[in-house]
Short mmCIF file of C-alpha atoms in Angstrom, two decimals:
data_model
loop_
_atom_site.label_atom_id
_atom_site.label_comp_id
_atom_site.label_asym_id
_atom_site.label_seq_id
_atom_site.Cartn_x
_atom_site.Cartn_y
_atom_site.Cartn_z
CA MET X 85 0.00 0.00 0.00
CA ARG X 86 1.35 3.42 -0.91
CA ARG X 87 2.46 5.29 2.18
CA GLY X 88 2.25 8.72 0.54
CA ALA X 89 -1.46 8.99 1.24
CA ARG X 90 -1.02 10.40 4.72
CA ALA X 91 0.27 13.86 5.57
CA VAL X 92 2.86 14.23 8.27
CA GLY X 93 3.32 17.29 10.46
CA GLY X 94 1.71 20.67 10.29
CA ALA X 95 2.76 24.20 9.45
CA ALA X 96 1.41 27.61 10.26
CA GLY X 97 1.88 28.89 6.72
CA ARG X 98 0.35 27.18 3.71
CA LEU X 99 1.18 27.41 0.01
CA LYS X 100 -2.11 28.06 -1.81
CA THR X 101 -3.08 28.24 -5.44
CA ARG X 102 -4.58 31.35 -6.96
CA PRO X 103 -7.45 30.90 -9.42
CA GLY X 104 -5.13 31.72 -12.30
CA GLY X 105 -2.84 28.77 -11.50
CA GLY X 106 -0.01 30.73 -9.90
CA ALA X 107 1.15 30.20 -6.36
CA ALA X 108 0.52 32.48 -3.45
CA VAL X 109 1.70 32.15 0.12
CA SER X 110 -0.61 32.49 3.06
CA GLY X 111 0.82 32.94 6.50
CA ILE X 112 3.85 34.99 5.47
CA MET X 113 2.63 38.32 6.72
CA SER X 114 1.30 36.87 9.97
CA SER X 115 4.34 34.64 10.57
CA PRO X 116 7.14 35.78 12.84
CA PRO X 117 10.03 37.52 11.08
CA SER X 118 13.26 35.72 10.28
CA PRO X 119 15.54 35.46 13.31
CA SER X 120 18.25 38.01 13.84
CA PRO X 121 21.84 37.02 12.92
CA SER X 122 22.86 36.73 16.57
CA ARG X 123 20.06 34.20 17.20
CA TRP X 124 21.04 32.35 14.03
CA PHE X 125 24.50 31.68 15.36
CA ARG X 126 23.42 30.82 18.91
CA SER X 127 21.18 28.17 17.32
CA LEU X 128 23.99 27.01 15.05
CA ARG X 129 26.36 26.47 17.99
CA ARG X 130 23.70 24.43 19.82
CA THR X 131 22.87 22.15 16.88
CA LYS X 132 26.11 21.80 14.94
CA SER X 133 27.47 18.79 16.80
CA ALA X 134 24.11 17.36 17.84
CA ASP X 135 22.66 16.87 14.35
CA PRO X 136 25.20 15.07 12.18
CA CYS X 137 24.15 14.09 8.66
CA VAL X 138 24.27 10.27 8.77
CA LYS X 139 25.71 9.00 5.49
CA SER X 140 24.34 6.09 3.49
CA CYS X 141 26.85 3.31 2.84
CA PRO X 142 27.44 2.11 -0.77
CA ALA X 143 25.79 -1.25 -0.02
CA ALA X 144 22.61 0.50 1.18
CA CYS X 145 22.55 2.68 -1.98
CA ALA X 146 22.93 -0.40 -4.17
CA ASP X 147 20.06 -2.10 -2.33
CA LEU X 148 17.79 0.91 -2.84
CA LEU X 149 18.66 0.92 -6.53
CA LYS X 150 17.66 -2.75 -6.80
CA ARG X 151 14.34 -2.06 -5.08
CA ALA X 152 13.63 0.90 -7.34
CA ARG X 153 14.54 -1.06 -10.46
CA ALA X 154 12.25 -3.92 -9.43
CA ALA X 155 9.40 -1.45 -8.87
CA PHE X 156 9.97 0.12 -12.27
CA ARG X 157 10.05 -3.22 -14.08
CA ALA X 158 6.79 -4.16 -12.38
CA GLY X 159 5.19 -1.13 -14.08
CA ARG X 160 4.49 0.66 -10.83
CA THR X 161 5.15 4.15 -12.28
CA SER X 162 3.62 3.68 -15.72
CA LYS X 163 0.06 4.84 -15.03
CA GLU X 164 -0.95 8.49 -15.24
CA SER X 165 -2.97 8.14 -12.02
CA PHE X 166 0.11 7.01 -10.06
CA ARG X 167 2.15 9.97 -11.29
CA HIS X 168 -0.65 12.39 -10.36
CA VAL X 169 -0.88 10.96 -6.86
CA GLN X 170 2.87 11.32 -6.31
CA LEU X 171 2.92 14.92 -7.58
CA GLU X 172 -0.01 15.86 -5.39
CA ALA X 173 1.69 14.24 -2.39
CA LEU X 174 4.76 16.38 -3.10
CA ILE X 175 2.61 19.52 -3.04
CA ARG X 176 1.22 18.46 0.35
CA LEU X 177 4.74 17.86 1.62
CA LEU X 178 5.69 21.46 0.81
CA ALA X 179 2.65 22.84 2.60
CA ASP X 180 2.88 20.59 5.65
CA HIS X 181 6.57 21.25 6.22
CA GLU X 182 6.92 24.91 5.26
CA CYS X 183 8.12 25.84 8.74
CA ASP X 184 10.55 22.92 8.79
CA PHE X 185 12.12 24.06 5.51
CA VAL X 186 12.36 27.63 6.79
CA ASP X 187 14.13 26.36 9.90
CA THR X 188 16.60 24.04 8.14
CA LEU X 189 17.53 26.59 5.48
CA SER X 190 18.06 29.16 8.23
CA ARG X 191 20.44 26.73 9.95
CA ASP X 192 22.25 25.72 6.76
CA LEU X 193 22.40 29.01 4.81
CA HIS X 194 20.83 31.49 7.25
CA LYS X 195 18.23 32.23 4.60
CA PRO X 196 15.51 34.67 5.59
CA ARG X 197 12.00 33.22 5.60
CA PHE X 198 10.99 35.38 2.62
CA GLU X 199 13.81 33.98 0.45
CA THR X 200 13.09 30.40 1.49
CA VAL X 201 9.39 30.62 0.67
CA MET X 202 9.69 32.56 -2.57
CA SER X 203 12.88 31.14 -4.10
CA GLU X 204 12.53 27.54 -2.90
CA LEU X 205 9.02 26.43 -1.92
CA VAL X 206 6.92 28.49 -4.35
CA VAL X 207 9.25 27.62 -7.24
CA VAL X 208 8.90 23.90 -6.53
CA LYS X 209 5.13 24.11 -6.03
CA ASN X 210 4.64 25.96 -9.30
CA GLU X 211 6.59 23.22 -11.11
CA ALA X 212 4.42 20.53 -9.52
CA LEU X 213 1.16 22.35 -10.34
CA TYR X 214 2.27 22.90 -13.94
CA ALA X 215 3.15 19.21 -14.29
CA THR X 216 -0.17 17.99 -12.88
CA SER X 217 -2.08 20.36 -15.18
CA ASN X 218 -0.26 19.21 -18.32
CA LEU X 219 0.65 15.59 -17.59
CA ARG X 220 -2.04 13.99 -19.76
CA LYS X 221 -1.06 16.11 -22.76
CA TRP X 222 2.65 15.34 -22.27
CA MET X 223 1.98 11.59 -22.10
CA GLU X 224 -0.05 11.47 -25.31
CA PRO X 225 1.75 10.07 -28.40
CA GLN X 226 2.86 12.75 -30.83
CA ARG X 227 1.28 11.99 -34.20
CA ILE X 228 3.42 12.63 -37.27
CA ASP X 229 1.85 13.96 -40.47
CA ARG X 230 1.39 11.34 -43.19
CA THR X 231 3.31 11.49 -46.45
CA LEU X 232 2.83 9.44 -49.63
CA VAL X 233 5.07 6.70 -48.27
CA THR X 234 3.10 6.50 -44.98
CA SER X 235 -0.36 7.26 -46.37
CA LEU X 236 -1.62 3.85 -45.27
CA ASP X 237 0.47 3.72 -42.09
CA GLU X 238 0.71 5.59 -38.82
CA CYS X 239 3.80 7.36 -37.47
CA MET X 240 4.11 8.55 -33.90
CA VAL X 241 6.61 9.43 -31.20
CA VAL X 242 5.89 7.88 -27.80
CA SER X 243 7.49 9.21 -24.59
CA LYS X 244 8.67 6.32 -22.43
CA PRO X 245 10.27 6.60 -18.97
CA LEU X 246 13.98 5.88 -18.79
CA GLY X 247 13.95 3.76 -15.64
CA VAL X 248 15.70 4.63 -12.38
CA VAL X 249 17.32 8.07 -12.37
CA LEU X 250 19.71 9.75 -9.94
CA VAL X 251 19.19 13.39 -8.93
CA VAL X 252 22.21 15.03 -7.26
CA GLY X 253 21.29 18.37 -5.69
CA ALA X 254 23.42 21.43 -4.93
CA TRP X 255 23.72 23.17 -1.56
CA CYS X 256 22.96 26.74 -2.66
CA SER X 257 19.24 26.03 -3.29
CA PRO X 258 18.96 22.57 -1.77
CA VAL X 259 15.18 22.21 -1.92
CA GLN X 260 14.74 23.58 -5.43
CA HIS X 261 17.71 21.69 -6.90
CA CYS X 262 16.45 18.36 -5.54
CA LEU X 263 12.70 18.64 -6.01
CA VAL X 264 12.35 20.42 -9.37
CA PRO X 265 14.18 17.61 -11.24
CA LEU X 266 12.28 15.08 -9.11
CA ILE X 267 8.99 16.52 -10.41
CA GLY X 268 10.07 16.05 -14.02
CA ALA X 269 11.26 12.51 -13.34
CA ILE X 270 7.98 11.58 -11.60
CA ALA X 271 5.91 13.10 -14.43
CA ALA X 272 7.90 11.08 -16.98
CA GLY X 273 7.22 7.84 -15.04
CA ASN X 274 10.64 7.11 -13.54
CA CYS X 275 11.78 5.83 -10.19
CA VAL X 276 14.17 8.28 -8.51
CA ILE X 277 17.02 8.25 -6.04
CA ILE X 278 17.80 11.72 -4.64
CA ASN X 279 21.20 12.65 -3.25
CA PRO X 280 21.02 16.06 -1.48
CA SER X 281 24.25 17.96 -0.85
CA GLU X 282 26.02 17.25 2.43
CA THR X 283 27.08 20.92 2.53
CA SER X 284 23.50 21.80 3.57
CA PRO X 285 23.16 18.93 6.08
CA HIS X 286 20.02 20.00 7.93
CA THR X 287 18.00 20.32 4.73
CA ALA X 288 19.41 17.04 3.43
CA LYS X 289 18.43 15.31 6.65
CA LEU X 290 14.91 16.80 6.50
CA LEU X 291 14.38 15.53 2.93
CA HIS X 292 15.68 12.11 3.97
CA ARG X 293 13.21 12.03 6.86
CA ILE X 294 9.99 13.33 5.29
CA ILE X 295 10.01 12.14 1.66
CA PRO X 296 9.30 8.47 2.61
CA SER X 297 6.15 9.64 4.40
CA TYR X 298 4.71 11.14 1.21
CA LEU X 299 6.10 9.34 -1.84
CA ASP X 300 5.97 5.66 -2.76
CA ASN X 301 8.59 3.84 -0.69
CA GLU X 302 9.61 1.43 -3.43
CA CYS X 303 10.00 3.98 -6.22
CA PHE X 304 11.50 7.04 -4.49
CA HIS X 305 14.44 7.13 -2.10
CA VAL X 306 16.81 9.67 -0.54
CA VAL X 307 20.44 8.75 0.13
CA LEU X 308 22.94 10.82 2.10
CA THR X 309 26.48 10.50 0.79
CA GLY X 310 29.55 12.70 0.89
CA THR X 311 30.46 14.90 -2.04
CA SER X 312 33.49 12.73 -2.80
CA ASP X 313 31.23 9.66 -2.95
CA VAL X 314 29.00 10.95 -5.77
CA PRO X 315 31.09 9.43 -8.64
CA GLU X 316 31.00 6.08 -6.79
CA LEU X 317 27.22 6.41 -6.55
CA VAL X 318 27.02 7.13 -10.29
CA ASP X 319 29.06 3.95 -10.89
CA LEU X 320 26.08 1.91 -9.69
CA SER X 321 24.64 2.40 -13.20
CA PHE X 322 21.47 4.45 -13.39
CA ASP X 323 19.36 5.14 -16.47
CA HIS X 324 19.99 8.90 -16.21
CA VAL X 325 21.96 11.19 -13.90
CA PHE X 326 20.85 14.76 -13.21
CA PHE X 327 23.66 16.69 -11.49
CA THR X 328 23.71 20.26 -10.21
CA GLY X 329 27.01 21.54 -8.82
CA ASN X 330 30.49 22.77 -9.67
CA SER X 331 32.32 21.91 -12.87
CA ALA X 332 35.12 19.93 -11.16
CA LEU X 333 32.71 17.44 -9.60
CA GLY X 334 30.51 17.57 -12.69
CA SER X 335 33.45 16.37 -14.81
CA ARG X 336 34.00 13.43 -12.45
CA VAL X 337 30.29 12.59 -12.59
CA ALA X 338 30.33 12.69 -16.39
CA LEU X 339 33.39 10.41 -16.51
CA ALA X 340 31.79 7.92 -14.12
CA ALA X 341 28.57 7.96 -16.15
CA ALA X 342 30.47 7.44 -19.40
CA ARG X 343 31.84 4.13 -18.12
CA THR X 344 28.32 2.69 -18.16
CA LEU X 345 27.04 4.83 -21.06
CA THR X 346 24.64 6.60 -18.71
CA PRO X 347 23.18 9.85 -20.13
CA VAL X 348 23.69 12.91 -17.94
CA THR X 349 22.23 16.37 -17.44
CA LEU X 350 24.76 18.78 -15.93
CA VAL X 351 23.88 22.20 -14.51
CA LEU X 352 27.28 23.65 -13.63
CA GLY X 353 27.16 27.44 -13.49
CA GLY X 354 29.92 29.76 -14.70
CA LYS X 355 30.96 33.42 -14.79
CA ASN X 356 27.63 35.10 -15.61
CA PRO X 357 28.29 38.53 -17.17
CA CYS X 358 25.98 41.52 -16.78
CA TYR X 359 26.33 44.35 -19.30
CA VAL X 360 25.03 47.78 -18.24
CA ASP X 361 24.59 50.09 -21.21
CA GLN X 362 24.91 53.88 -21.18
CA HIS X 363 21.22 54.11 -22.11
CA CYS X 364 19.30 52.62 -19.18
CA ASP X 365 17.53 53.48 -15.95
CA VAL X 366 20.56 53.25 -13.64
CA ALA X 367 18.51 53.26 -10.42
CA ALA X 368 16.35 50.34 -11.60
CA VAL X 369 19.42 48.48 -12.85
CA ALA X 370 21.14 48.87 -9.47
CA ARG X 371 18.12 47.51 -7.59
CA ARG X 372 17.73 44.49 -9.83
CA VAL X 373 21.44 43.66 -10.00
CA ALA X 374 21.93 44.11 -6.25
CA TRP X 375 18.93 41.92 -5.47
CA ALA X 376 20.17 39.17 -7.78
CA ARG X 377 23.82 39.33 -6.64
CA PHE X 378 23.27 39.55 -2.87
CA HIS X 379 20.21 37.29 -2.60
CA ASN X 380 21.22 34.24 -0.49
CA ALA X 381 24.46 36.11 0.32
CA GLY X 382 25.49 35.79 -3.32
CA GLN X 383 25.44 31.99 -3.25
CA SER X 384 23.61 31.36 -6.50
CA ALA X 385 24.66 29.77 -9.78
CA VAL X 386 22.42 32.17 -11.75
CA ALA X 387 23.39 35.47 -10.11
CA PRO X 388 25.34 38.03 -12.18
CA ASP X 389 29.00 37.28 -11.49
CA TYR X 390 30.49 40.53 -12.80
CA VAL X 391 29.32 43.79 -14.37
CA LEU X 392 30.61 45.34 -17.57
CA CYS X 393 29.79 49.04 -17.92
CA HIS X 394 31.06 52.12 -19.74
CA THR X 395 33.62 54.22 -17.85
CA ASP X 396 31.24 57.19 -17.79
CA THR X 397 28.41 55.04 -16.39
CA GLN X 398 30.35 53.60 -13.46
CA PRO X 399 30.05 56.59 -11.04
CA GLN X 400 26.26 56.70 -11.43
CA LEU X 401 25.99 52.95 -11.03
CA LEU X 402 28.15 52.95 -7.87
CA GLN X 403 26.07 55.71 -6.31
CA ALA X 404 22.85 53.84 -7.14
CA LEU X 405 24.23 50.56 -5.76
CA ARG X 406 25.30 52.24 -2.52
CA SER X 407 21.86 53.76 -2.12
CA CYS X 408 19.88 50.58 -2.76
CA LEU X 409 22.14 48.44 -0.52
CA HIS X 410 21.43 50.88 2.32
CA GLN X 411 17.74 50.60 1.49
CA PHE X 412 17.86 46.77 1.36
CA TYR X 413 20.00 46.00 4.41
CA GLY X 414 20.29 49.21 6.43
CA PRO X 415 23.51 50.95 7.54
CA ASP X 416 24.98 47.65 8.86
CA PRO X 417 23.99 44.56 6.81
CA ARG X 418 25.42 42.35 9.55
CA GLU X 419 22.44 43.31 11.74
CA SER X 420 19.88 42.89 8.97
CA ARG X 421 17.53 39.90 9.15
CA CYS X 422 17.35 40.05 5.33
CA PHE X 423 20.99 39.18 4.68
CA GLY X 424 22.42 35.67 4.97
CA ARG X 425 25.81 34.14 5.66
CA LEU X 426 28.21 31.91 3.73
CA VAL X 427 27.43 28.23 3.95
CA SER X 428 30.79 26.98 5.27
CA ARG X 429 34.20 28.03 6.53
CA ASN X 430 35.75 26.82 3.28
CA ASN X 431 33.49 29.01 1.17
CA PHE X 432 34.11 31.99 3.49
CA ASN X 433 37.90 31.58 3.13
CA ARG X 434 37.67 31.17 -0.64
CA VAL X 435 35.50 34.27 -1.16
CA ARG X 436 37.60 36.32 1.27
CA ASP X 437 40.78 35.47 -0.65
CA LEU X 438 39.19 36.37 -3.99
CA LEU X 439 38.02 39.69 -2.54
CA LEU X 440 41.38 40.63 -1.02
CA LYS X 441 43.39 39.77 -4.14
CA SER X 442 41.21 41.53 -6.73
CA GLY X 443 40.49 45.15 -7.61
CA LYS X 444 39.61 47.84 -5.09
CA VAL X 445 36.82 47.71 -2.48
CA GLU X 446 34.40 50.52 -3.31
CA ILE X 447 31.43 49.45 -1.16
CA GLY X 448 31.36 47.08 1.80
CA GLY X 449 34.25 44.69 2.40
CA GLN X 450 33.64 44.13 6.13
CA MET X 451 34.04 40.53 7.36
CA ASN X 452 33.49 38.43 10.46
CA GLU X 453 35.06 35.00 10.26
CA ALA X 454 33.24 33.57 13.30
CA GLU X 455 29.86 34.27 11.67
CA ARG X 456 31.09 33.55 8.13
CA TYR X 457 29.87 37.05 7.31
CA ILE X 458 31.03 39.12 4.36
CA ALA X 459 29.19 42.39 3.77
CA PRO X 460 27.65 43.13 0.36
CA THR X 461 30.77 44.26 -1.48
CA VAL X 462 31.36 46.05 -4.77
CA LEU X 463 34.82 46.02 -6.35
CA THR X 464 36.16 48.48 -8.93
CA GLU X 465 39.42 48.59 -10.92
CA VAL X 466 38.97 44.89 -11.64
CA VAL X 467 40.77 43.41 -14.65
CA GLU X 468 40.30 40.09 -16.43
CA THR X 469 43.44 38.59 -14.91
CA ASP X 470 42.32 39.15 -11.29
CA PRO X 471 41.61 35.96 -9.28
CA ILE X 472 37.94 36.89 -8.90
CA MET X 473 37.56 36.68 -12.68
CA GLN X 474 38.99 33.15 -12.82
CA GLN X 475 36.22 31.31 -10.95
CA GLU X 476 32.64 31.68 -9.79
CA VAL X 477 32.31 34.04 -6.83
CA PHE X 478 29.48 32.28 -4.93
CA GLY X 479 29.52 35.04 -2.36
CA PRO X 480 28.31 38.63 -1.80
CA VAL X 481 30.96 40.29 -3.98
CA LEU X 482 30.23 42.12 -7.25
CA PRO X 483 33.23 43.04 -9.46
CA ILE X 484 32.79 45.90 -11.94
CA LEU X 485 34.91 46.07 -15.10
CA THR X 486 34.84 49.11 -17.37
CA VAL X 487 34.72 48.95 -21.16
CA GLN X 488 34.79 51.61 -23.83
CA ASN X 489 31.93 50.29 -25.96
CA LEU X 490 29.61 47.37 -26.66
CA ASP X 491 32.11 45.67 -28.96
CA GLU X 492 34.65 45.49 -26.14
CA ALA X 493 32.02 44.11 -23.75
CA ILE X 494 31.09 41.35 -26.20
CA SER X 495 34.77 40.55 -26.67
CA VAL X 496 35.30 40.19 -22.90
CA ILE X 497 32.29 37.88 -22.60
CA CYS X 498 33.38 35.72 -25.51
CA ARG X 499 36.91 35.29 -24.11
CA GLN X 500 35.45 33.60 -21.04
CA GLU X 501 34.04 30.06 -20.92
CA LYS X 502 30.38 29.87 -21.95
CA PRO X 503 28.34 30.94 -18.88
CA LEU X 504 25.04 29.68 -17.55
CA CYS X 505 23.44 33.14 -17.99
CA VAL X 506 24.10 36.42 -19.78
CA TYR X 507 22.34 39.58 -18.57
CA ALA X 508 22.00 42.87 -20.42
CA TYR X 509 20.49 46.21 -19.34
CA SER X 510 19.69 48.75 -22.03
CA SER X 511 16.77 50.73 -23.40
CA ASN X 512 18.21 50.20 -26.89
CA SER X 513 16.74 47.08 -28.53
CA LYS X 514 19.69 46.85 -30.93
CA VAL X 515 22.10 46.55 -27.99
CA ILE X 516 19.97 43.78 -26.48
CA SER X 517 19.77 41.99 -29.82
CA ARG X 518 23.52 42.07 -30.34
CA LEU X 519 24.31 40.69 -26.91
CA MET X 520 21.71 37.95 -27.29
CA ASN X 521 22.93 36.90 -30.74
CA GLU X 522 26.70 37.44 -30.45
CA THR X 523 27.30 35.66 -27.13
CA SER X 524 26.77 32.02 -26.17
CA SER X 525 25.22 31.04 -22.85
CA GLY X 526 22.74 28.65 -21.31
CA SER X 527 20.14 31.42 -21.02
CA PHE X 528 19.76 35.14 -21.65
CA CYS X 529 17.73 37.83 -19.89
CA SER X 530 17.46 41.53 -20.66
CA ASN X 531 16.67 44.23 -18.10
CA ASP X 532 16.36 41.78 -15.21
CA CYS X 533 18.20 38.86 -13.61
CA ILE X 534 17.48 35.26 -12.56
CA LEU X 535 13.79 35.19 -13.61
CA GLN X 536 14.49 33.30 -16.85
CA SER X 537 15.82 30.41 -14.74
CA LEU X 538 12.55 30.07 -12.80
CA LEU X 539 9.86 30.12 -15.50
CA VAL X 540 8.28 26.70 -16.00
CA MET X 541 7.54 27.35 -19.67
CA LEU X 542 11.19 28.04 -20.59
CA PRO X 543 13.96 25.42 -20.77
CA PHE X 544 16.88 26.08 -18.46
CA GLY X 545 20.36 24.58 -18.58
CA GLY X 546 23.95 25.20 -19.54
CA VAL X 547 26.07 25.01 -22.67
CA GLY X 548 29.74 24.14 -22.98
CA ALA X 549 31.51 24.62 -19.66
CA SER X 550 28.24 25.60 -17.93
CA GLY X 551 26.64 22.22 -18.52
CA MET X 552 24.46 20.19 -20.86
CA GLY X 553 20.77 19.37 -21.08
CA THR X 554 17.71 21.35 -19.98
CA PHE X 555 14.86 21.13 -17.51
CA HIS X 556 11.70 22.90 -16.22
CA GLY X 557 8.14 22.07 -17.19
CA ARG X 558 7.78 20.04 -20.40
CA TYR X 559 11.56 20.13 -20.85
CA SER X 560 12.04 18.20 -17.59
CA PHE X 561 9.52 15.62 -18.82
CA ASP X 562 11.47 15.24 -22.08
CA THR X 563 14.82 15.06 -20.27
CA PHE X 564 13.66 12.06 -18.25
CA SER X 565 11.88 10.37 -21.20
CA HIS X 566 12.99 8.37 -24.21
CA ARG X 567 11.18 9.64 -27.30
CA LYS X 568 10.59 6.37 -29.11
CA SER X 569 9.86 6.43 -32.85
CA CYS X 570 6.99 4.13 -33.81
CA LEU X 571 5.83 3.13 -37.32
CA LEU X 572 2.61 1.11 -37.51
CA ARG X 573 2.42 -0.50 -40.97
CA ASN X 574 0.29 -3.07 -42.74
CA THR X 575 0.85 -5.45 -45.64
CA HIS X 576 -1.64 -3.98 -48.11
CA ILE X 577 0.97 -2.58 -50.53
CA GLU X 578 3.10 -5.69 -50.95
CA CYS X 579 2.49 -5.40 -54.66
CA ILE X 580 4.88 -2.41 -54.63
CA THR X 581 7.32 -3.26 -51.87
CA TYR X 582 8.38 -6.44 -53.68
CA LEU X 583 10.74 -4.19 -55.69
CA ARG X 584 13.19 -4.03 -52.74
CA TYR X 585 13.59 -7.81 -52.37
CA PRO X 586 16.30 -10.01 -53.90
CA PRO X 587 17.07 -11.20 -56.45
CA TYR X 588 18.00 -7.66 -57.41
CA GLU X 589 17.07 -6.68 -60.96
CA ASP X 590 18.23 -3.63 -62.92
CA HIS X 591 14.62 -2.97 -63.90
CA ASN X 592 13.56 -2.77 -60.25
CA LEU X 593 16.49 -0.50 -59.44
CA SER X 594 15.51 1.85 -62.27
CA LEU X 595 11.96 2.08 -60.99
CA MET X 596 13.13 2.83 -57.45
CA SER X 597 15.68 5.40 -58.67
CA TRP X 598 12.95 7.14 -60.66
CA ALA X 599 10.73 7.18 -57.56
CA SER X 600 13.54 8.77 -55.55
CA THR X 601 13.78 11.67 -58.02
CA LEU X 602 10.25 12.66 -56.99
CA SER X 603 11.22 13.01 -53.32
CA SER X 604 11.66 16.77 -53.36
CA ARG X 605 8.10 17.20 -54.62
CA SER X 606 6.35 14.38 -52.78
CA GLN X 607 8.26 14.25 -49.46
CA GLY X 608 10.07 11.10 -50.48
CA TRP X 609 7.49 8.44 -51.22
CA CYS X 610 10.12 5.94 -52.30
CA GLN X 611 11.98 5.41 -48.97
CA ILE X 612 12.73 1.76 -49.83
CA LEU X 613 8.98 1.47 -50.42
#
């Protein structure tokens, strides 16, 4: 009996659906505000040693894979009704455990409640609602138009589930990066093993604890392994691997998957450029760039990683950034309940070193190692050879490089590895068009940041060094499906098809060659008859 039918736990706030299909959040305004930073760290000291993230051994992972594979072969996930039930159970999970997610993300990343609800829970719920609304249409065979050669036959493409897939989540958005791919895999009819990141241990442990109470216990499992163990987990031979993380580990995952010819989707990130044109609303640009860069203390794969602006534009942009940062976080961001902290000591040390060895601190720069706090920081006089331009920042630091014109900006972007996102701010449509068409990236957004990575109707993923494959909405369904070509024929035209059979005769070959010459006008009715 499926165990996902019961709901576990309660929460003061509930995610609710608006009549138009979007998601709204009730309980946010009446809920208590996010805790102050000092209370964050008192809680962290109390729970750090008491709540270790218990790791799953390789033998246990292999056993779960066998169970999931047996469930898949038994056809457990094939029916539309089963998939609907699992997706609806996932929506209940989000509502029932909203407060738990807020708490664990506060402990792991010190995320404010607002960021947790809007950038994690609502994003996942919208994906699930979109999938449930469109699942029947996605599952229907795609009929192919008949031609002369198939006039008596039927051609179709049927979407079949791949089998048992592995989803490896990232720590920066640990709920979204685990559950959004899970939704696509469920919709496509797969069994799934989820491996949350050990770098956000409290959230990983929560997912490990609550998912078995909502989803089918034979088809869906959560394993807790170390980061270094992920390639070994991939070696167990899944039918697809969906990995979100850094490029170094992504390369190891791809190599491990290649040994068993396992297809992979990699979402890896990169140095996301943001061009600010001379012709734009500088105040609006500063607000949108600052929000995107310093959201989650800058720990986002889709945030703008550096700004390119004209020398004459830089003073106005700096003044606008200084003003909006004061508006966002007050005179001392360390005391703001709206600003987070870096996830680990290692990440703090890495970002601090990048900051100290690159450019000149124009805004911010204050640090507190004990709290893993780095103030929202803007750097100027940055050049391409600085350390901060050699790797993703993943912290609250925004480098600004100056260029003389659009051509130079495009040249700088193209000299870097292909990023996950390119952002452009300009009121000139020709400028936007050039940046969109003359640069290569996983996604592009003009006059805003990040939103293109959240829309369920748009595919999202990397290209080149920033990854491969796409997901979100229908694209997640396709990623976790095999699109099988099907031709349903009959034997009514055997009087013609005999021409292809041995013994081969020159007369038959002439007839077939003549038929092939008509292909450009008749869509190829010969096709070996």
